[in-house]
Short mmCIF file of C-alpha atoms and ligand atoms in Angstrom, two decimals:
data_model
loop_
_atom_site.label_atom_id
_atom_site.label_comp_id
_atom_site.label_asym_id
_atom_site.label_seq_id
_atom_site.Cartn_x
_atom_site.Cartn_y
_atom_site.Cartn_z
CA UNK E 1228 -49.32 5.92 2.61
CA UNK E 1229 -46.06 7.88 2.32
CA UNK E 1230 -42.94 6.36 0.76
CA UNK E 1231 -41.23 5.99 4.13
CA UNK E 1232 -44.31 4.36 5.65
CA UNK E 1233 -44.50 1.88 2.79
CA UNK E 1234 -40.78 1.11 2.99
CA UNK E 1235 -41.01 0.69 6.79
CA UNK E 1236 -43.91 -1.70 6.34
CA UNK E 1237 -41.82 -3.83 3.99
CA UNK E 1238 -38.49 -3.62 5.82
CA UNK E 1239 -39.63 -3.38 9.47
CA UNK E 1240 -40.55 -7.04 10.08
CA UNK E 1241 -37.08 -8.17 8.91
CA UNK E 1242 -35.06 -5.37 10.50
CA UNK E 1243 -34.94 -5.98 14.27
CA UNK E 1244 -31.84 -3.76 14.66
CA UNK E 1245 -33.53 -0.80 12.98
CA UNK E 1246 -31.06 -0.30 10.14
CA UNK E 1247 -33.70 1.53 8.09
CA UNK E 1248 -33.89 4.28 10.71
CA UNK E 1249 -30.09 4.55 10.64
CA UNK E 1250 -30.08 4.99 6.85
CA UNK E 1251 -32.87 7.57 7.05
CA UNK E 1252 -30.71 9.45 9.57
CA UNK E 1253 -27.95 10.08 6.99
CA UNK E 1254 -28.80 13.83 6.92
CA UNK E 1255 -28.26 13.97 10.71
CA UNK E 1256 -25.05 11.97 10.36
CA UNK E 1257 -23.73 14.56 7.91
CA UNK E 1258 -24.42 17.45 10.30
CA UNK E 1259 -23.02 15.51 13.25
CA UNK E 1260 -19.91 14.63 11.23
CA UNK E 1261 -19.25 18.31 10.47
CA UNK E 1262 -19.64 19.12 14.14
CA UNK E 1263 -17.32 16.32 15.25
CA UNK E 1264 -14.68 17.37 12.73
CA UNK E 1265 -14.88 20.98 13.86
CA UNK E 1266 -14.67 19.90 17.50
CA UNK E 1267 -11.53 17.86 16.76
CA UNK E 1268 -9.74 21.21 16.05
CA UNK E 1269 -7.46 19.66 13.46
CA UNK E 1270 -4.41 21.53 12.24
CA UNK E 1271 -3.20 21.80 8.64
CA UNK E 1272 -1.78 18.62 7.09
CA UNK E 1273 -0.36 20.36 4.01
CA UNK E 1274 1.05 17.56 1.87
CA UNK E 1275 1.88 16.56 -1.71
CA UNK E 1276 -0.84 13.88 -1.72
CA UNK E 1277 -3.70 12.68 0.44
CA UNK E 1278 -4.62 9.05 1.07
CA UNK E 1279 -7.55 7.42 2.77
CA UNK E 1280 -6.69 3.95 4.09
CA UNK E 1281 -9.57 1.68 4.99
CA UNK E 1282 -11.62 -1.31 3.99
CA UNK E 1283 -15.24 -1.79 2.99
CA UNK E 1284 -17.62 0.63 4.62
CA UNK E 1285 -14.70 2.61 6.02
CA UNK E 1286 -13.02 3.01 2.62
CA UNK E 1287 -15.92 4.06 0.45
CA UNK E 1288 -15.99 7.56 1.94
CA UNK E 1289 -12.60 8.23 0.35
CA UNK E 1290 -13.75 7.26 -3.13
CA UNK E 1291 -17.01 9.18 -2.74
CA UNK E 1292 -15.25 12.32 -1.50
CA UNK E 1293 -12.79 12.24 -4.41
CA UNK E 1294 -15.72 11.95 -6.84
CA UNK E 1295 -17.68 14.74 -5.13
CA UNK E 1296 -14.66 17.03 -5.28
CA UNK E 1297 -14.11 16.14 -8.94
CA UNK E 1298 -12.01 18.70 -10.78
CA UNK E 1299 -11.72 20.82 -7.65
CA UNK E 1300 -8.97 18.43 -6.55
CA UNK E 1301 -5.54 19.92 -7.14
CA UNK E 1302 -3.55 17.01 -5.69
CA UNK E 1303 -4.14 13.25 -5.57
CA UNK E 1304 -6.78 11.96 -3.15
CA UNK E 1305 -6.35 8.23 -3.23
CA UNK E 1306 -8.24 5.47 -1.45
CA UNK E 1307 -5.99 2.62 -0.35
CA UNK E 1308 -7.69 -0.71 0.31
CA UNK E 1309 -5.09 -3.15 1.53
CA UNK E 1310 -2.07 -3.62 3.75
CA UNK E 1311 0.38 -1.25 2.11
CA UNK E 1312 0.63 2.27 0.76
CA UNK E 1313 1.63 2.53 -2.89
CA UNK E 1314 5.40 2.29 -3.34
CA UNK E 1315 5.45 5.72 -4.98
CA UNK E 1316 3.70 7.47 -2.07
CA UNK E 1317 5.36 10.85 -1.62
CA UNK E 1318 7.10 11.23 1.75
CA UNK E 1319 5.07 13.48 4.02
CA UNK E 1320 1.72 12.52 2.45
CA UNK E 1321 -1.40 13.21 4.49
CA UNK E 1322 -2.89 9.84 5.46
CA UNK E 1323 -6.32 9.27 6.98
CA UNK E 1324 -6.65 5.83 8.54
CA UNK E 1325 -10.33 5.21 8.73
CA UNK E 1326 -11.76 2.16 10.48
CA UNK E 1327 -15.12 2.23 12.17
CA UNK E 1328 -14.19 -0.54 14.62
CA UNK E 1329 -10.55 0.50 14.83
CA UNK E 1330 -9.57 -3.16 14.61
CA UNK E 1331 -9.27 -3.83 10.88
CA UNK E 1332 -5.87 -5.40 10.27
CA UNK E 1333 -5.30 -3.90 6.83
CA UNK E 1334 -5.95 -0.39 8.15
CA UNK E 1335 -3.73 -0.96 11.18
CA UNK E 1336 -0.96 -2.11 8.82
CA UNK E 1337 -1.35 1.09 6.77
CA UNK E 1338 -1.26 3.15 9.96
CA UNK E 1339 2.21 1.70 10.67
CA UNK E 1340 3.28 2.00 7.02
CA UNK E 1341 2.29 5.66 7.08
CA UNK E 1342 4.54 6.26 10.06
CA UNK E 1343 7.44 4.64 8.22
CA UNK E 1344 6.74 6.99 5.29
CA UNK E 1345 6.89 10.02 7.54
CA UNK E 1346 3.26 10.72 6.73
CA UNK E 1347 1.07 13.25 8.50
CA UNK E 1348 -1.55 10.97 9.98
CA UNK E 1349 -5.17 11.41 10.93
CA UNK E 1350 -7.55 8.76 12.27
CA UNK E 1351 -11.33 8.34 12.05
CA UNK E 1352 -12.71 5.63 14.32
CA UNK E 1353 -14.95 4.70 17.24
CA UNK E 1354 -12.09 3.11 19.21
CA UNK E 1355 -10.25 -0.20 19.06
CA UNK E 1356 -6.54 -0.62 18.49
CA UNK E 1357 -6.43 2.26 16.05
CA UNK E 1358 -7.68 4.76 18.63
CA UNK E 1359 -5.23 3.36 21.19
CA UNK E 1360 -2.33 3.69 18.75
CA UNK E 1361 -3.33 7.24 17.81
CA UNK E 1362 -3.56 8.20 21.47
CA UNK E 1363 -0.12 6.71 22.09
CA UNK E 1364 1.39 8.50 19.09
CA UNK E 1365 -0.36 11.85 19.53
CA UNK E 1366 -2.15 11.45 16.17
CA UNK E 1367 -5.39 13.48 15.93
CA UNK E 1368 -8.62 11.49 15.96
CA UNK E 1369 -12.05 12.23 14.50
CA UNK E 1370 -14.19 10.34 17.01
CA UNK E 1371 -17.21 8.56 15.51
CA UNK E 1372 -20.39 7.51 17.31
CA UNK E 1373 -20.45 3.82 18.20
CA UNK E 1374 -23.35 1.43 17.76
CA UNK E 1375 -24.00 1.15 14.05
CA UNK E 1376 -22.72 -1.27 11.42
CA UNK E 1377 -19.56 0.25 9.90
CA UNK E 1378 -21.19 0.51 6.47
CA UNK E 1379 -23.92 2.71 7.96
CA UNK E 1380 -21.32 5.31 8.95
CA UNK E 1381 -20.80 6.29 5.30
CA UNK E 1382 -21.71 9.95 5.89
CA UNK E 1383 -19.08 10.22 8.62
CA UNK E 1384 -16.43 8.57 6.46
CA UNK E 1385 -17.31 10.85 3.53
CA UNK E 1386 -16.93 13.98 5.66
CA UNK E 1387 -13.67 12.76 7.21
CA UNK E 1388 -12.18 12.13 3.75
CA UNK E 1389 -13.36 15.51 2.44
CA UNK E 1390 -11.78 17.15 5.49
CA UNK E 1391 -8.51 15.31 4.84
CA UNK E 1392 -8.46 16.76 1.33
CA UNK E 1393 -8.97 20.27 2.74
CA UNK E 1394 -6.32 19.83 5.45
CA UNK E 1395 -3.83 18.53 2.89
CA UNK E 1396 -4.46 21.55 0.66
CA UNK E 1397 -5.78 19.22 -2.03
CA UNK E 1398 -9.22 20.83 -2.35
CA UNK E 1399 -11.49 23.52 -1.01
CA UNK E 1400 -13.42 22.75 2.16
CA UNK E 1401 -16.97 21.68 1.23
CA UNK E 1402 -18.67 21.98 4.63
CA UNK E 1403 -21.31 24.41 3.34
CA UNK E 1404 -22.06 22.07 0.48
CA UNK E 1405 -22.36 19.11 2.87
CA UNK E 1406 -24.70 21.09 5.10
CA UNK E 1407 -26.89 22.00 2.13
CA UNK E 1408 -26.78 18.35 0.97
CA UNK E 1409 -28.07 17.26 4.38
CA UNK E 1410 -31.09 19.55 3.97
CA UNK E 1411 -31.55 18.29 0.41
CA UNK E 1412 -31.54 14.63 1.53
CA UNK E 1413 -33.95 15.37 4.34
CA UNK E 1414 -36.35 17.04 1.93
CA UNK E 1415 -36.00 14.20 -0.56
CA UNK E 1416 -36.28 11.25 1.82
CA UNK E 1417 -39.93 10.43 1.00
CA UNK E 1418 -39.16 10.52 -2.71
CA UNK E 1419 -36.08 8.37 -2.22
CA UNK E 1420 -38.05 5.80 -0.23
CA UNK E 1421 -40.64 5.65 -3.03
CA UNK E 1422 -37.93 5.31 -5.64
CA UNK E 1423 -36.17 2.56 -3.66
CA UNK E 1424 -39.40 0.53 -3.61
CA UNK E 1425 -39.84 1.00 -7.36
CA UNK E 1426 -36.23 -0.02 -7.97
CA UNK E 1427 -36.55 -3.12 -5.78
CA UNK E 1428 -39.59 -4.16 -7.83
CA UNK E 1429 -37.69 -3.55 -11.05
CA UNK E 1430 -34.64 -5.55 -9.91
CA UNK E 1431 -36.87 -8.32 -8.55
CA UNK E 1432 -35.01 -11.62 -8.26
CA UNK E 1433 -32.40 -10.76 -10.89
CA UNK E 1434 -28.74 -10.11 -10.06
CA UNK E 1435 -28.10 -6.38 -10.43
CA UNK E 1436 -25.14 -5.19 -12.45
CA UNK E 1437 -24.67 -1.51 -11.63
CA UNK E 1438 -22.86 0.88 -13.93
CA UNK E 1439 -21.42 4.24 -12.99
CA UNK E 1440 -19.20 6.82 -14.63
CA UNK E 1441 -17.30 9.75 -13.11
CA UNK E 1442 -19.42 10.99 -10.16
CA UNK E 1443 -21.46 7.80 -10.08
CA UNK E 1444 -18.60 5.30 -10.40
CA UNK E 1445 -17.98 4.90 -6.64
CA UNK E 1446 -21.74 5.01 -6.07
CA UNK E 1447 -22.18 1.97 -8.32
CA UNK E 1448 -19.66 0.17 -6.14
CA UNK E 1449 -21.44 1.33 -2.98
CA UNK E 1450 -24.79 0.01 -4.31
CA UNK E 1451 -23.16 -3.34 -5.11
CA UNK E 1452 -21.59 -3.69 -1.66
CA UNK E 1453 -24.79 -2.65 0.12
CA UNK E 1454 -26.82 -5.21 -1.81
CA UNK E 1455 -24.14 -7.79 -0.91
CA UNK E 1456 -23.98 -6.92 2.79
CA UNK E 1457 -27.55 -5.89 3.58
CA UNK E 1458 -29.32 -8.19 1.12
CA UNK E 1459 -26.88 -11.11 1.34
CA UNK E 1460 -27.32 -11.19 -2.43
CA UNK E 1461 -24.92 -11.18 -5.36
CA UNK E 1462 -24.52 -7.87 -7.19
CA UNK E 1463 -21.81 -6.47 -9.40
CA UNK E 1464 -20.53 -3.00 -10.24
CA UNK E 1465 -18.76 -1.83 -13.31
CA UNK E 1466 -17.77 1.45 -14.91
CA UNK E 1467 -18.37 3.25 -18.13
CA UNK E 1468 -16.85 3.92 -20.58
CA UNK E 1469 -14.61 0.86 -19.97
CA UNK E 1470 -17.48 -1.67 -19.89
CA UNK E 1471 -18.56 -0.56 -23.34
CA UNK E 1472 -15.24 -1.93 -24.63
CA UNK E 1473 -15.65 -5.45 -23.27
CA UNK E 1474 -18.37 -6.26 -20.75
CA UNK E 1475 -21.33 -5.38 -22.94
CA UNK E 1476 -20.41 -8.32 -25.19
CA UNK E 1477 -21.03 -10.70 -22.27
CA UNK E 1478 -24.65 -9.61 -21.92
CA UNK E 1479 -25.49 -11.69 -24.98
CA UNK E 1480 -25.29 -14.74 -22.71
CA UNK E 1481 -27.15 -13.19 -19.78
CA UNK E 1482 -30.48 -14.85 -20.64
CA UNK E 1483 -32.53 -12.41 -18.59
CA UNK E 1484 -30.89 -13.36 -15.30
CA UNK E 1485 -29.26 -9.98 -14.69
CA UNK E 1486 -30.74 -6.52 -14.19
CA UNK E 1487 -28.80 -3.60 -15.64
CA UNK E 1488 -28.75 -0.46 -13.49
CA UNK E 1489 -27.27 2.68 -15.04
CA UNK E 1490 -26.41 5.52 -12.63
CA UNK E 1491 -26.41 8.79 -14.54
CA UNK E 1492 -25.53 12.37 -13.66
CA UNK E 1493 -25.85 15.70 -15.44
CA UNK E 1494 -22.15 16.43 -14.94
CA UNK E 1495 -20.95 13.31 -16.76
CA UNK E 1496 -19.08 13.80 -20.01
CA UNK E 1497 -21.70 14.06 -22.77
CA UNK E 1498 -20.21 11.02 -24.51
CA UNK E 1499 -20.41 9.05 -21.24
CA UNK E 1500 -24.09 9.92 -21.04
CA UNK E 1501 -24.57 8.87 -24.62
CA UNK E 1502 -22.72 5.61 -23.93
CA UNK E 1503 -24.87 4.94 -20.88
CA UNK E 1504 -28.04 5.34 -22.95
CA UNK E 1505 -26.72 3.23 -25.82
CA UNK E 1506 -25.51 0.54 -23.39
CA UNK E 1507 -29.02 0.30 -21.93
CA UNK E 1508 -30.54 -0.02 -25.40
CA UNK E 1509 -28.10 -2.73 -26.50
CA UNK E 1510 -28.37 -4.73 -23.29
CA UNK E 1511 -32.18 -4.53 -23.03
CA UNK E 1512 -32.96 -7.71 -25.03
CA UNK E 1513 -30.71 -9.77 -22.73
CA UNK E 1514 -31.44 -8.15 -19.34
CA UNK E 1515 -34.38 -8.83 -17.03
CA UNK E 1516 -34.71 -5.05 -16.89
CA UNK E 1517 -32.74 -1.92 -17.76
CA UNK E 1518 -33.08 0.69 -15.03
CA UNK E 1519 -31.78 4.22 -15.47
CA UNK E 1520 -31.33 6.37 -12.38
CA UNK E 1521 -30.47 10.06 -12.62
CA UNK E 1522 -29.08 11.89 -9.61
CA UNK E 1523 -30.84 15.09 -8.57
CA UNK E 1524 -29.37 17.96 -6.59
CA UNK E 1525 -27.61 21.26 -7.15
CA UNK E 1526 -24.08 20.22 -6.26
CA UNK E 1527 -21.98 17.14 -6.89
CA UNK E 1528 -22.03 16.53 -3.14
CA UNK E 1529 -25.84 16.62 -2.96
CA UNK E 1530 -26.18 14.35 -5.97
CA UNK E 1531 -23.64 11.75 -4.88
CA UNK E 1532 -25.03 11.58 -1.35
CA UNK E 1533 -28.57 11.32 -2.66
CA UNK E 1534 -27.58 8.33 -4.77
CA UNK E 1535 -25.78 6.76 -1.81
CA UNK E 1536 -28.91 7.07 0.33
CA UNK E 1537 -31.09 5.73 -2.46
CA UNK E 1538 -28.82 2.69 -2.91
CA UNK E 1539 -28.82 2.02 0.83
CA UNK E 1540 -32.63 2.13 0.88
CA UNK E 1541 -32.79 -0.12 -2.18
CA UNK E 1542 -30.53 -2.68 -0.49
CA UNK E 1543 -32.87 -2.76 2.52
CA UNK E 1544 -35.91 -3.18 0.28
CA UNK E 1545 -34.22 -6.04 -1.59
CA UNK E 1546 -33.22 -7.69 1.70
CA UNK E 1547 -36.82 -7.47 2.92
CA UNK E 1548 -38.19 -8.94 -0.31
CA UNK E 1549 -36.00 -11.97 0.36
CA UNK E 1550 -36.95 -12.09 4.05
CA UNK E 1551 -33.42 -11.21 5.10
CA UNK E 1552 -32.30 -9.31 8.22
CA UNK E 1553 -29.95 -6.68 6.77
CA UNK E 1554 -27.74 -6.24 9.84
CA UNK E 1555 -25.78 -9.49 10.46
CA UNK E 1556 -22.91 -10.20 8.09
CA UNK E 1557 -22.00 -13.71 9.13
CA UNK E 1558 -19.76 -14.44 6.14
CA UNK E 1559 -17.53 -11.43 6.89
CA UNK E 1560 -17.39 -12.27 10.60
CA UNK E 1561 -16.61 -15.92 9.82
CA UNK E 1562 -13.80 -14.95 7.51
CA UNK E 1563 -12.24 -12.63 10.10
CA UNK E 1564 -12.58 -15.45 12.67
CA UNK E 1565 -11.02 -18.01 10.33
CA UNK E 1566 -8.03 -15.77 9.57
CA UNK E 1567 -7.36 -15.04 13.23
CA UNK E 1568 -5.11 -12.19 14.18
CA UNK E 1569 -2.02 -11.44 12.10
CA UNK E 1570 1.25 -12.74 13.56
C1 F6R G 777 -19.51 -3.80 7.88
C2 F6R G 777 -18.83 -3.31 6.68
C3 F6R G 777 -17.46 -3.79 6.37
C4 F6R G 777 -16.42 -3.08 7.26
C5 F6R G 777 -15.01 -3.62 6.96
C6 F6R G 777 -13.93 -2.89 7.72
O1 F6R G 777 -20.68 -3.09 8.12
O2 F6R G 777 -19.38 -2.55 5.97
O3 F6R G 777 -17.21 -3.56 5.02
O4 F6R G 777 -16.48 -1.69 7.03
O5 F6R G 777 -14.97 -4.98 7.28
O6 F6R G 777 -14.22 -2.80 9.09
P1 F6R G 777 -14.10 -1.37 9.79
O7 F6R G 777 -15.03 -0.47 9.07
O8 F6R G 777 -14.48 -1.60 11.20
O9 F6R G 777 -12.66 -0.97 9.63
#
């Protein structure tokens, strides 16, 4: 049986909304995102800095794009998760307000804050209040396809953030790289499904603590949030080298309850790679398992997107092992309900 068949057999009975198929369609999402961005015929947003405002699944694209661009960034590309832009935001910054639903209050607040700053705004959404406001204000919109959980639109959010960087003059346009990454992911999907099953076995019932550095830092966070939202399970993310200056000491009390996942990449600083290896060795006696994952792919974009897809598949496999439907996120909905609308 192929990797995808085996993963479908595990996930299928618990996945009535078909989230696995949506994750496996990430290569198509990437191509569709490029097409939608091109069709939006966006003009230059030349600016001193670029900011992506969003929350959760709509914010991660900003962090992933900044990591994929790496040292090709010539100006700041910042992801803002919250109600306000940083107080030092340069006037005339290029600001992408990204909200899948278009109704996230923090992102709507940043949309207004960006106007007050005299920012050049851009919106990525399926609709909601954000689309209505953009229409009213003549702000360009990258229209996203409706009908998936916001966190499943990661490829769209990644492409929108990368486009913002290009429009702001903060980095080269990486469309060709994204297109090649889509082909890479398509070709690798069987392998990734296999690997996700192996990883789910290795994590088992332990709480994963996922470490990233440089390119893999936002991926570690993505894995954590996908395990949280799809698996309804605790998971934590942390970054190297910082964790080697404090967090590793805490593993002494872990008593085999946590699984250590180290996300590695060939482009990481050689000392970061060395630290990752040494961290795994030191933690091993206290962890249920130490799992090292190396990204494959020719470009930073291919490697980061491959790891994102792998983490998404892993989260679905973990959900299935616990008999959990990955789609509903009742805790998040309940919290939004409890807060009500802002005054
Ligand atoms: C839900 C998810 C959440 C949302 C977040 C913001 O699938 O991943 O993290 O992305 O609550 O909502 P949107 O994306 O609609 O702005």
